[in-house]
Amino acid sequence: MTPLLSDPAFYLAAIPAVLLVGLSKGGFGGAMALLGVPMLSLVVSPVQAAAILLPILIVMDIVSLWAWRGYMDRRTLSIMLPGALMGIAIGWATAAIVTEGHVRLIVGLVTLAFFLRWAFERIAGNVRIASQSRPRGTFWGGVAGFTSFVAHAGGPPYQVYALPLGQDPRLYTGTSVVFFAIVNAVKLVPYFALGQFDRSNLTASLILIPLAPLATLAGVWVIKRMKPTVFYPFMYVMVLIVSLKLIHDGVFDLMGW
C-alpha cells in the first residue's frame, strides 16, 4: 500500500468523483464529469488526478458503448473525429506551453455565449435546428480534442456543435459516447509518453474501477427514459453549469488562488 492508497481522505474524495463522472458518462452531460478532477485534486495534484481518472474513463466508455449500442450518427462522427485527432496532437505538442487555466476560461466563455444564444432564441420562440457542416464540425471537433487532452473538458465544444442538430436524445447520447470513447483511447498514447502512468496511479485506478459500471449504468437508465422535451432543456442547463464552472476554475487558476 502506498501512502496515497492508505489515506482515508483519498477515498472520501475519489469515490464521489468516480460516481459523478460515471453518471455523466451514462448520458448526464459534462457538468458532473467536470467535478471529477477538481474533487480528486483536493487530495492529489490535478495532473495526478487526471492520470488516475483516465483508465476509469476508458472502462466507463466500454460500459457506455455496450449500453448505447445501436445509437450512433456516422455523419456526425465522420465530421468531428478527424478534427478531434488533430486537436489531441496539438494538445500533446503544446503540453508544456499551454496552461489549463487559460483553456478552461476560454472554453467557459465560449460555452456561456452558446447557452445565452440558445436561451434568447428560446425566449423569442425561434430555436433553430442546425444542419451538418464539415467546416464547423471539424473546428469544434478539434477544440473538443484539444480541451479534452489539456483539461478533460472536451464536452462543451462537442455540445456546441452537436446539440443544435436536434437529434433524438438516444442518438445524440450514443454518438457522443462513441466520440469520447475514441478520444479517450487515443489520449492514452500521449499520456503514457508524458509519464503520467506510474504504479501508484494505476493501482489507485484499479481499486476505483468497480464503481465505474454501476455509476455509468445508472446514468444510462435515467437518460433512456427522458423525453426530448425534457432532455434538451436539461442538457442546456448542464451546459450553463459547465460554463460557469469552467470560468470559475480558469479565473482561480490564472489568479493563483
Coordinates of N, CA and C in Angstrom, one line a residue:
M1 N 0.8 -1.2 0.0 CA 0.0 0.0 0.0 C 0.9 1.2 0.0
T2 N 0.7 2.1 -1.0 CA 1.4 3.4 -1.0 C 0.7 4.3 0.0
P3 N 1.4 5.4 0.4 CA 0.8 6.4 1.3 C -0.6 6.9 0.8
L4 N -0.7 7.1 -0.6 CA -1.9 7.5 -1.1 C -3.0 6.6 -0.9
L5 N -2.8 5.3 -1.1 CA -3.9 4.3 -1.0 C -4.2 4.0 0.4
S6 N -3.4 4.3 1.4 CA -3.7 4.1 2.8 C -4.3 5.3 3.5
D7 N -4.5 6.4 2.7 CA -5.1 7.6 3.2 C -6.6 7.6 3.0
P8 N -7.4 7.7 4.1 CA -8.8 7.7 4.0 C -9.3 8.9 3.3
A9 N -8.6 10.0 3.3 CA -9.0 11.2 2.6 C -9.1 11.0 1.1
F10 N -8.2 10.1 0.6 CA -8.2 9.9 -0.8 C -9.5 9.2 -1.2
Y11 N -10.0 8.3 -0.5 CA -11.3 7.6 -0.8 C -12.5 8.5 -0.6
L12 N -12.4 9.4 0.4 CA -13.5 10.4 0.6 C -13.7 11.3 -0.6
A13 N -12.6 11.6 -1.3 CA -12.6 12.4 -2.5 C -12.8 11.6 -3.7
A14 N -12.2 10.5 -3.8 CA -12.2 9.7 -5.1 C -13.5 9.0 -5.4
I15 N -14.1 8.4 -4.4 CA -15.4 7.7 -4.6 C -16.5 8.6 -5.1
P16 N -16.8 9.7 -4.5 CA -17.8 10.6 -5.1 C -17.4 11.1 -6.5
A17 N -16.1 11.4 -6.7 CA -15.6 11.8 -8.0 C -15.9 10.8 -9.1
V18 N -15.6 9.5 -8.8 CA -15.9 8.5 -9.8 C -17.4 8.3 -10.1
L19 N -18.2 8.4 -9.0 CA -19.6 8.2 -9.2 C -20.2 9.4 -10.0
L20 N -19.8 10.6 -9.8 CA -20.3 11.7 -10.6 C -19.9 11.6 -12.1
V21 N -18.6 11.2 -12.3 CA -18.1 11.1 -13.7 C -18.9 9.9 -14.4
G22 N -19.2 8.9 -13.6 CA -19.9 7.7 -14.2 C -21.3 8.1 -14.6
L23 N -22.0 8.9 -13.8 CA -23.4 9.4 -14.1 C -23.3 10.2 -15.4
S24 N -22.3 11.1 -15.5 CA -22.1 11.9 -16.7 C -21.8 11.0 -17.9
K25 N -21.0 10.0 -17.8 CA -20.7 9.1 -18.9 C -21.9 8.3 -19.3
G26 N -22.8 8.1 -18.4 CA -24.1 7.4 -18.8 C -25.0 8.2 -19.6
G27 N -24.7 9.6 -19.7 CA -25.6 10.4 -20.5 C -26.0 11.7 -19.9
F28 N -25.5 12.0 -18.7 CA -26.0 13.2 -18.0 C -25.3 14.5 -18.4
G29 N -24.4 14.4 -19.4 CA -23.8 15.7 -19.8 C -22.5 15.9 -19.1
G30 N -21.8 17.0 -19.4 CA -20.5 17.2 -18.9 C -20.4 17.9 -17.5
A31 N -21.5 18.4 -17.0 CA -21.4 19.1 -15.7 C -20.8 18.3 -14.6
M32 N -21.3 17.0 -14.4 CA -20.9 16.2 -13.4 C -19.4 15.7 -13.6
A33 N -19.1 15.4 -14.9 CA -17.8 15.0 -15.2 C -16.7 16.0 -14.9
L34 N -17.0 17.3 -15.0 CA -16.1 18.3 -14.7 C -15.7 18.4 -13.2
L35 N -16.6 17.9 -12.4 CA -16.3 17.9 -11.0 C -15.3 16.8 -10.6
G36 N -15.1 15.8 -11.5 CA -14.2 14.7 -11.1 C -12.8 15.1 -10.8
V37 N -12.1 15.7 -11.7 CA -10.7 16.1 -11.5 C -10.6 17.1 -10.3
P38 N -11.4 18.2 -10.3 CA -11.3 19.1 -9.1 C -11.5 18.5 -7.8
M39 N -12.5 17.5 -7.7 CA -12.8 16.9 -6.4 C -11.6 16.0 -6.0
L40 N -11.0 15.2 -7.0 CA -9.9 14.4 -6.7 C -8.6 15.2 -6.4
S41 N -8.6 16.4 -6.9 CA -7.5 17.3 -6.7 C -7.4 17.9 -5.3
L42 N -8.4 17.6 -4.5 CA -8.4 18.0 -3.1 C -7.3 17.2 -2.4
V43 N -7.0 16.0 -2.9 CA -6.0 15.2 -2.2 C -4.8 14.8 -3.0
V44 N -4.8 15.1 -4.3 CA -3.6 14.8 -5.1 C -3.5 16.0 -6.1
S45 N -2.4 16.1 -6.8 CA -2.3 17.2 -7.8 C -3.3 17.0 -9.0
P46 N -3.6 18.1 -9.7 CA -4.6 17.9 -10.8 C -4.0 17.0 -11.9
V47 N -2.7 17.0 -12.1 CA -2.2 16.1 -13.1 C -2.3 14.7 -12.7
Q48 N -2.0 14.4 -11.4 CA -2.2 13.0 -10.9 C -3.7 12.6 -10.9
A49 N -4.5 13.5 -10.6 CA -6.0 13.2 -10.6 C -6.4 12.8 -12.0
A50 N -6.0 13.6 -13.0 CA -6.3 13.3 -14.4 C -5.8 11.9 -14.8
A51 N -4.6 11.6 -14.4 CA -4.0 10.3 -14.7 C -4.7 9.1 -14.1
I52 N -5.1 9.3 -12.8 CA -5.9 8.3 -12.1 C -7.2 8.0 -12.8
L53 N -7.9 9.1 -13.2 CA -9.2 9.0 -13.8 C -9.3 8.5 -15.2
L54 N -8.2 8.7 -16.0 CA -8.3 8.3 -17.4 C -8.5 6.8 -17.6
P55 N -7.8 5.9 -16.9 CA -8.2 4.4 -17.1 C -9.6 4.1 -16.7
I56 N -10.1 4.8 -15.7 CA -11.5 4.7 -15.2 C -12.5 5.1 -16.3
L57 N -12.1 6.3 -16.9 CA -12.9 6.8 -18.0 C -13.0 5.7 -19.2
I58 N -11.9 5.1 -19.4 CA -11.9 4.0 -20.5 C -12.9 2.9 -20.2
V59 N -12.9 2.5 -18.9 CA -13.8 1.4 -18.5 C -15.3 2.0 -18.7
M60 N -15.5 3.2 -18.2 CA -16.8 3.8 -18.4 C -17.2 3.9 -19.9
D61 N -16.3 4.2 -20.7 CA -16.6 4.3 -22.1 C -17.0 2.9 -22.7
I62 N -16.3 1.8 -22.2 CA -16.7 0.5 -22.7 C -18.1 0.1 -22.2
V63 N -18.4 0.4 -21.0 CA -19.8 0.2 -20.5 C -20.8 1.0 -21.3
S64 N -20.5 2.3 -21.5 CA -21.4 3.1 -22.3 C -21.6 2.7 -23.7
L65 N -20.5 2.2 -24.3 CA -20.6 1.7 -25.7 C -21.6 0.5 -25.8
W66 N -21.5 -0.4 -24.8 CA -22.4 -1.5 -24.7 C -23.8 -1.0 -24.5
A67 N -24.0 -0.1 -23.5 CA -25.4 0.3 -23.1 C -26.1 1.1 -24.3
W68 N -25.3 1.8 -25.1 CA -25.8 2.7 -26.1 C -25.6 2.1 -27.5
R69 N -25.3 0.8 -27.6 CA -25.1 0.1 -28.9 C -26.3 0.3 -29.8
G70 N -26.0 0.6 -31.0 CA -27.1 0.8 -32.0 C -27.5 2.2 -32.2
Y71 N -27.1 3.1 -31.3 CA -27.4 4.5 -31.4 C -26.1 5.3 -31.8
M72 N -26.0 5.6 -33.0 CA -24.8 6.3 -33.5 C -25.1 7.0 -34.8
D73 N -24.7 8.3 -34.9 CA -24.8 9.0 -36.1 C -23.4 9.1 -36.8
R74 N -23.3 8.3 -37.8 CA -22.0 8.2 -38.5 C -21.6 9.5 -39.2
R75 N -22.5 10.3 -39.6 CA -22.2 11.5 -40.3 C -21.5 12.5 -39.3
T76 N -22.1 12.6 -38.1 CA -21.5 13.5 -37.1 C -20.1 13.0 -36.7
L77 N -19.9 11.7 -36.6 CA -18.6 11.2 -36.2 C -17.6 11.4 -37.3
S78 N -18.0 11.2 -38.6 CA -17.1 11.4 -39.7 C -16.6 12.8 -39.8
I79 N -17.5 13.7 -39.4 CA -17.2 15.2 -39.5 C -16.3 15.6 -38.3
M80 N -16.6 15.1 -37.1 CA -15.9 15.6 -35.9 C -14.6 14.9 -35.5
L81 N -14.5 13.6 -35.8 CA -13.4 12.9 -35.3 C -12.1 13.3 -35.9
P82 N -12.0 13.5 -37.2 CA -10.7 14.0 -37.7 C -10.2 15.2 -37.0
G83 N -11.1 16.2 -36.8 CA -10.7 17.4 -36.1 C -10.2 17.1 -34.7
A84 N -10.9 16.1 -34.0 CA -10.6 15.8 -32.6 C -9.1 15.2 -32.6
L85 N -8.8 14.3 -33.5 CA -7.5 13.7 -33.5 C -6.4 14.8 -33.7
M86 N -6.7 15.8 -34.6 CA -5.7 16.9 -34.7 C -5.6 17.7 -33.5
G87 N -6.8 17.9 -32.8 CA -6.8 18.7 -31.5 C -5.9 18.0 -30.4
I88 N -6.0 16.6 -30.4 CA -5.2 15.9 -29.4 C -3.7 16.0 -29.7
A89 N -3.4 16.0 -31.0 CA -2.0 16.1 -31.4 C -1.5 17.5 -31.0
I90 N -2.3 18.5 -31.2 CA -1.8 19.9 -30.9 C -1.7 20.0 -29.4
G91 N -2.6 19.4 -28.6 CA -2.5 19.4 -27.1 C -1.3 18.7 -26.7
W92 N -0.9 17.6 -27.3 CA 0.3 16.9 -26.9 C 1.5 17.7 -27.2
A93 N 1.6 18.4 -28.4 CA 2.7 19.2 -28.8 C 2.9 20.4 -28.0
T94 N 1.8 20.9 -27.4 CA 1.9 22.2 -26.7 C 1.7 22.0 -25.2
A95 N 1.8 20.7 -24.7 CA 1.5 20.4 -23.3 C 2.4 21.2 -22.3
A96 N 3.6 21.5 -22.7 CA 4.5 22.3 -21.8 C 4.3 23.8 -21.9
I97 N 3.5 24.2 -22.8 CA 3.3 25.7 -23.0 C 1.9 26.2 -22.6
V98 N 0.9 25.4 -23.0 CA -0.5 25.9 -22.7 C -0.9 25.6 -21.2
T99 N -1.4 26.6 -20.6 CA -1.9 26.4 -19.2 C -3.3 25.9 -19.1
E100 N -3.7 25.1 -18.2 CA -5.0 24.6 -18.1 C -6.0 25.7 -17.7
G101 N -5.5 26.7 -17.0 CA -6.4 27.8 -16.6 C -6.9 28.6 -17.8
H102 N -6.0 28.9 -18.8 CA -6.4 29.6 -20.0 C -7.4 28.8 -20.8
V103 N -7.2 27.5 -20.9 CA -8.1 26.7 -21.7 C -9.4 26.6 -21.0
R104 N -9.5 26.5 -19.7 CA -10.8 26.4 -19.0 C -11.6 27.7 -19.2
L105 N -10.8 28.8 -19.0 CA -11.5 30.2 -19.1 C -12.1 30.4 -20.5
I106 N -11.3 30.1 -21.5 CA -11.7 30.4 -22.9 C -12.9 29.5 -23.2
V107 N -12.8 28.2 -22.9 CA -13.9 27.3 -23.2 C -15.2 27.7 -22.4
G108 N -15.0 28.1 -21.2 CA -16.1 28.5 -20.3 C -16.8 29.7 -20.9
L109 N -16.1 30.7 -21.4 CA -16.7 31.9 -22.0 C -17.4 31.6 -23.3
V110 N -16.8 30.7 -24.2 CA -17.5 30.3 -25.4 C -18.7 29.5 -25.1
T111 N -18.7 28.6 -24.1 CA -19.8 27.8 -23.8 C -21.0 28.7 -23.2
L112 N -20.6 29.6 -22.4 CA -21.6 30.5 -21.8 C -22.3 31.3 -23.0
A113 N -21.5 31.8 -23.9 CA -22.1 32.5 -25.1 C -23.1 31.6 -25.9
F114 N -22.7 30.3 -26.0 CA -23.5 29.4 -26.7 C -24.8 29.2 -26.0
F115 N -24.8 29.0 -24.6 CA -26.0 28.9 -23.9 C -26.9 30.1 -24.0
L116 N -26.3 31.3 -23.8 CA -27.1 32.5 -23.9 C -27.8 32.7 -25.2
R117 N -27.1 32.3 -26.3 CA -27.8 32.4 -27.6 C -29.0 31.5 -27.7
W118 N -28.8 30.3 -27.2 CA -30.0 29.3 -27.1 C -31.1 29.9 -26.3
A119 N -30.8 30.5 -25.1 CA -31.8 31.0 -24.2 C -32.6 32.1 -24.8
F120 N -31.9 33.0 -25.5 CA -32.5 34.1 -26.2 C -33.4 33.6 -27.3
E121 N -33.0 32.6 -28.1 CA -33.8 32.1 -29.1 C -35.0 31.4 -28.6
R122 N -34.9 30.7 -27.4 CA -36.0 30.0 -26.8 C -37.0 31.0 -26.3
I123 N -36.6 32.1 -25.7 CA -37.5 33.2 -25.2 C -38.2 33.8 -26.4
A124 N -37.5 34.0 -27.5 CA -38.1 34.6 -28.7 C -39.0 33.6 -29.5
G125 N -39.0 32.3 -29.0 CA -39.7 31.3 -29.7 C -39.1 31.0 -31.1
N126 N -37.8 31.1 -31.2 CA -37.2 30.9 -32.6 C -35.9 30.0 -32.5
V127 N -36.1 28.9 -31.8 CA -35.0 27.9 -31.6 C -34.8 27.2 -33.0
R128 N -33.7 27.3 -33.6 CA -33.4 26.7 -34.9 C -32.7 25.4 -34.8
I129 N -33.0 24.5 -35.7 CA -32.3 23.2 -35.8 C -31.2 23.4 -36.9
A130 N -30.0 23.1 -36.5 CA -28.8 23.3 -37.3 C -28.6 22.1 -38.3
S131 N -28.0 22.4 -39.4 CA -27.7 21.3 -40.3 C -26.2 20.9 -40.1
Q132 N -25.8 19.7 -40.6 CA -24.5 19.3 -40.5 C -23.6 20.2 -41.4
S133 N -22.4 20.5 -40.9 CA -21.4 21.3 -41.6 C -20.0 20.8 -41.3
R134 N -19.3 20.4 -42.3 CA -17.9 19.8 -42.1 C -17.0 20.9 -41.6
P135 N -17.0 22.1 -42.1 CA -16.1 23.1 -41.5 C -16.3 23.4 -40.0
R136 N -17.6 23.6 -39.7 CA -17.9 23.8 -38.2 C -17.6 22.6 -37.4
G137 N -18.0 21.4 -37.9 CA -17.8 20.2 -37.2 C -16.3 19.8 -37.0
T138 N -15.5 20.1 -38.0 CA -14.1 19.8 -37.9 C -13.5 20.8 -36.8
F139 N -13.9 22.0 -36.9 CA -13.4 23.0 -35.9 C -13.7 22.7 -34.5
W140 N -15.0 22.4 -34.2 CA -15.4 22.1 -32.9 C -14.9 20.7 -32.4
G141 N -14.8 19.8 -33.4 CA -14.1 18.5 -33.0 C -12.7 18.7 -32.6
G142 N -12.0 19.6 -33.3 CA -10.6 19.9 -33.0 C -10.5 20.6 -31.6
V143 N -11.4 21.5 -31.3 CA -11.4 22.2 -30.0 C -11.7 21.1 -28.9
A144 N -12.7 20.2 -29.2 CA -13.0 19.2 -28.2 C -11.8 18.3 -27.9
G145 N -11.1 17.9 -29.0 CA -9.9 17.0 -28.8 C -8.8 17.7 -28.0
F146 N -8.6 19.0 -28.3 CA -7.6 19.8 -27.6 C -7.9 20.0 -26.1
T147 N -9.1 20.4 -25.9 CA -9.5 20.7 -24.5 C -9.7 19.4 -23.7
S148 N -10.0 18.3 -24.3 CA -10.1 17.1 -23.6 C -8.7 16.6 -23.2
F149 N -7.7 16.8 -24.1 CA -6.4 16.4 -23.7 C -5.8 17.3 -22.6
V150 N -6.0 18.6 -22.7 CA -5.3 19.5 -21.8 C -6.0 19.6 -20.5
A151 N -7.4 19.6 -20.5 CA -8.1 19.9 -19.3 C -9.3 18.9 -19.0
H152 N -9.4 17.8 -19.7 CA -10.5 16.9 -19.6 C -11.8 17.7 -19.7
A153 N -11.9 18.6 -20.7 CA -13.0 19.5 -20.8 C -13.5 19.5 -22.3
G154 N -13.6 18.3 -22.9 CA -14.0 18.2 -24.3 C -15.5 18.2 -24.5
G155 N -16.3 18.0 -23.4 CA -17.7 18.0 -23.6 C -18.3 19.3 -24.1
P156 N -18.0 20.5 -23.6 CA -18.7 21.7 -24.0 C -18.5 22.0 -25.5
P157 N -17.2 21.9 -26.1 CA -17.1 22.1 -27.5 C -17.9 21.1 -28.4
Y158 N -17.9 19.8 -27.9 CA -18.8 18.9 -28.6 C -20.2 19.3 -28.6
Q159 N -20.7 19.8 -27.5 CA -22.1 20.2 -27.4 C -22.4 21.4 -28.2
V160 N -21.5 22.3 -28.4 CA -21.7 23.5 -29.2 C -22.0 23.1 -30.6
Y161 N -21.4 22.0 -31.1 CA -21.7 21.6 -32.5 C -23.0 20.7 -32.5
A162 N -23.0 19.7 -31.6 CA -24.0 18.6 -31.7 C -25.4 18.9 -31.2
L163 N -25.5 19.7 -30.1 CA -26.8 20.0 -29.5 C -27.7 20.7 -30.5
P164 N -27.3 21.7 -31.2 CA -28.2 22.4 -32.2 C -28.7 21.5 -33.3
L165 N -28.1 20.3 -33.5 CA -28.6 19.4 -34.5 C -30.0 18.8 -34.2
G166 N -30.3 18.9 -32.9 CA -31.7 18.5 -32.5 C -31.9 17.0 -32.7
Q167 N -30.9 16.1 -32.5 CA -31.1 14.7 -32.7 C -31.9 14.1 -31.6
D168 N -32.5 12.9 -31.9 CA -33.2 12.2 -30.9 C -32.2 12.0 -29.7
P169 N -32.7 12.2 -28.5 CA -31.8 12.1 -27.3 C -30.9 10.8 -27.3
R170 N -31.5 9.7 -27.6 CA -30.7 8.5 -27.6 C -29.6 8.5 -28.7
L171 N -29.9 9.0 -29.9 CA -29.0 9.1 -30.9 C -27.8 10.1 -30.6
Y172 N -28.2 11.2 -30.0 CA -27.2 12.2 -29.5 C -26.3 11.6 -28.5
T173 N -26.9 11.0 -27.5 CA -26.0 10.4 -26.4 C -25.2 9.3 -26.9
G174 N -25.7 8.4 -27.7 CA -24.9 7.3 -28.3 C -23.8 7.8 -29.1
T175 N -24.0 8.8 -29.9 CA -22.9 9.4 -30.8 C -21.9 10.0 -29.9
S176 N -22.2 10.7 -28.9 CA -21.2 11.4 -28.0 C -20.4 10.3 -27.3
V177 N -21.1 9.2 -26.9 CA -20.4 8.1 -26.3 C -19.3 7.5 -27.2
V178 N -19.6 7.3 -28.4 CA -18.6 6.8 -29.4 C -17.5 7.8 -29.6
F179 N -17.8 9.0 -29.7 CA -16.9 10.1 -30.0 C -15.8 10.1 -28.8
F180 N -16.3 10.2 -27.6 CA -15.4 10.3 -26.5 C -14.7 9.0 -26.1
A181 N -15.3 7.9 -26.5 CA -14.6 6.6 -26.3 C -13.3 6.6 -27.2
I182 N -13.4 7.1 -28.4 CA -12.3 7.1 -29.3 C -11.3 8.2 -28.9
V183 N -11.8 9.3 -28.5 CA -10.9 10.4 -28.0 C -10.1 9.9 -26.8
N184 N -10.7 9.3 -25.8 CA -10.0 8.8 -24.6 C -9.0 7.7 -24.9
A185 N -9.4 6.8 -25.8 CA -8.5 5.8 -26.2 C -7.2 6.3 -26.8
V186 N -7.4 7.3 -27.7 CA -6.2 7.9 -28.4 C -5.4 8.7 -27.4
K187 N -6.0 9.3 -26.4 CA -5.3 10.1 -25.4 C -4.3 9.2 -24.5
L188 N -4.6 7.9 -24.5 CA -3.7 7.0 -23.7 C -2.2 7.1 -24.2
V189 N -2.1 7.2 -25.5 CA -0.7 7.2 -26.1 C 0.1 8.4 -25.6
P190 N -0.3 9.6 -25.8 CA 0.5 10.7 -25.3 C 0.6 10.8 -23.7
Y191 N -0.5 10.3 -23.0 CA -0.4 10.3 -21.6 C 0.7 9.3 -21.1
F192 N 0.9 8.2 -21.8 CA 2.0 7.3 -21.5 C 3.3 7.9 -21.8
A193 N 3.3 8.6 -22.9 CA 4.6 9.2 -23.4 C 5.0 10.3 -22.4
L194 N 4.1 11.0 -21.8 CA 4.4 12.1 -20.9 C 4.6 11.6 -19.5
G195 N 4.6 10.3 -19.3 CA 4.9 9.7 -18.0 C 3.9 9.9 -16.9
Q196 N 2.6 9.9 -17.4 CA 1.5 10.2 -16.5 C 1.1 8.9 -15.7
F197 N 1.5 7.7 -16.2 CA 1.0 6.5 -15.5 C 2.2 5.8 -14.8
D198 N 2.1 5.8 -13.5 CA 3.1 5.1 -12.7 C 2.3 4.0 -11.9
R199 N 3.1 3.2 -11.1 CA 2.4 2.1 -10.4 C 1.4 2.6 -9.4
S200 N 1.7 3.7 -8.7 CA 0.7 4.2 -7.7 C -0.6 4.6 -8.3
N201 N -0.5 5.4 -9.4 CA -1.7 5.9 -10.1 C -2.5 4.8 -10.7
L202 N -1.8 3.8 -11.3 CA -2.6 2.7 -11.9 C -3.2 1.8 -10.9
T203 N -2.6 1.6 -9.7 CA -3.2 0.9 -8.6 C -4.4 1.6 -8.1
A204 N -4.3 2.9 -7.9 CA -5.5 3.6 -7.5 C -6.6 3.5 -8.5
S205 N -6.3 3.5 -9.8 CA -7.3 3.4 -10.8 C -8.0 2.0 -10.7
L206 N -7.2 1.0 -10.5 CA -7.8 -0.4 -10.4 C -8.7 -0.5 -9.2
I207 N -8.4 0.1 -8.1 CA -9.2 0.0 -6.9 C -10.5 0.7 -7.1
L208 N -10.5 1.8 -7.9 CA -11.8 2.5 -8.1 C -12.6 2.0 -9.2
I209 N -12.1 1.3 -10.1 CA -12.8 0.8 -11.3 C -14.1 0.1 -11.1
P210 N -14.2 -0.7 -10.0 CA -15.5 -1.4 -9.8 C -16.7 -0.5 -9.7
L211 N -16.5 0.8 -9.3 CA -17.6 1.8 -9.2 C -18.0 2.3 -10.6
A212 N -17.1 2.1 -11.6 CA -17.4 2.7 -12.9 C -18.7 2.2 -13.6
P213 N -18.8 0.9 -13.7 CA -20.0 0.4 -14.4 C -21.3 0.7 -13.7
L214 N -21.3 0.7 -12.4 CA -22.5 1.0 -11.6 C -23.0 2.4 -11.8
A215 N -22.1 3.3 -11.7 CA -22.5 4.7 -11.9 C -22.9 5.0 -13.4
T216 N -22.2 4.4 -14.3 CA -22.5 4.7 -15.7 C -23.8 4.1 -16.1
L217 N -24.1 2.9 -15.7 CA -25.4 2.3 -16.0 C -26.6 3.0 -15.3
A218 N -26.3 3.6 -14.2 CA -27.4 4.4 -13.5 C -27.7 5.6 -14.4
G219 N -26.7 6.3 -14.9 CA -26.9 7.4 -15.8 C -27.7 7.0 -17.1
V220 N -27.3 5.8 -17.7 CA -27.9 5.3 -18.9 C -29.4 5.1 -18.6
W221 N -29.7 4.5 -17.5 CA -31.1 4.1 -17.1 C -32.0 5.4 -17.1
V222 N -31.5 6.4 -16.5 CA -32.3 7.7 -16.4 C -32.5 8.3 -17.8
I223 N -31.4 8.5 -18.6 CA -31.4 9.2 -19.8 C -32.3 8.5 -20.9
K224 N -32.3 7.1 -20.9 CA -33.1 6.4 -21.8 C -34.6 6.6 -21.6
R225 N -34.9 7.1 -20.5 CA -36.4 7.3 -20.1 C -36.8 8.7 -20.2
M226 N -35.9 9.6 -20.7 CA -36.2 11.0 -20.8 C -36.8 11.4 -22.1
K227 N -37.9 12.2 -22.1 CA -38.5 12.6 -23.4 C -37.6 13.8 -23.9
P228 N -37.6 14.0 -25.3 CA -36.9 15.1 -25.8 C -37.2 16.5 -25.2
T229 N -38.5 16.7 -24.9 CA -38.9 18.0 -24.3 C -38.3 18.2 -22.9
V230 N -37.8 17.1 -22.3 CA -37.1 17.3 -21.0 C -35.6 17.2 -21.2
F231 N -35.2 16.4 -22.1 CA -33.8 16.1 -22.3 C -33.0 17.4 -22.8
Y232 N -33.6 18.1 -23.8 CA -32.8 19.2 -24.3 C -32.7 20.4 -23.4
P233 N -33.8 20.8 -22.7 CA -33.7 21.9 -21.7 C -32.7 21.4 -20.6
F234 N -32.8 20.2 -20.2 CA -31.9 19.6 -19.2 C -30.4 19.8 -19.6
M235 N -30.1 19.4 -20.9 CA -28.8 19.4 -21.4 C -28.3 20.8 -21.5
Y236 N -29.1 21.8 -21.9 CA -28.7 23.2 -21.9 C -28.4 23.7 -20.6
V237 N -29.2 23.3 -19.6 CA -28.9 23.8 -18.2 C -27.5 23.2 -17.7
M238 N -27.2 22.0 -18.1 CA -25.9 21.4 -17.8 C -24.8 22.2 -18.5
V239 N -25.1 22.6 -19.7 CA -24.1 23.5 -20.5 C -23.9 24.8 -19.7
L240 N -24.9 25.4 -19.1 CA -24.7 26.6 -18.3 C -23.9 26.3 -17.1
I241 N -24.2 25.2 -16.4 CA -23.4 24.9 -15.2 C -22.0 24.7 -15.5
V242 N -21.7 23.9 -16.6 CA -20.4 23.7 -17.1 C -19.6 25.0 -17.4
S243 N -20.3 25.9 -18.1 CA -19.6 27.1 -18.5 C -19.2 27.9 -17.3
L244 N -20.1 28.0 -16.3 CA -19.8 28.8 -15.1 C -18.7 28.1 -14.3
K245 N -18.7 26.8 -14.2 CA -17.6 26.0 -13.5 C -16.3 26.2 -14.2
L246 N -16.3 26.2 -15.5 CA -15.0 26.4 -16.2 C -14.5 27.8 -16.1
I247 N -15.4 28.8 -16.1 CA -14.9 30.2 -15.9 C -14.4 30.4 -14.5
H248 N -15.1 29.8 -13.5 CA -14.6 29.9 -12.1 C -13.2 29.3 -12.0
D249 N -13.1 28.0 -12.5 CA -11.8 27.3 -12.4 C -10.7 28.1 -13.1
G250 N -11.0 28.5 -14.3 CA -10.0 29.3 -15.1 C -9.5 30.5 -14.4
V251 N -10.4 31.3 -13.9 CA -10.0 32.5 -13.2 C -9.2 32.2 -12.0
F252 N -9.6 31.2 -11.2 CA -8.9 30.9 -10.0 C -7.5 30.3 -10.3
D253 N -7.4 29.5 -11.4 CA -6.0 29.1 -11.8 C -5.1 30.2 -12.2
L254 N -5.7 31.1 -13.0 CA -4.8 32.2 -13.5 C -4.5 33.2 -12.4
M255 N -5.3 33.4 -11.4 CA -5.0 34.3 -10.3 C -4.2 33.6 -9.3
G256 N -4.0 32.3 -9.4 CA -3.2 31.6 -8.4 C -3.9 31.4 -7.0
W257 N -5.2 31.4 -7.0 CA -6.0 31.3 -5.8 C -6.1 29.8 -5.4

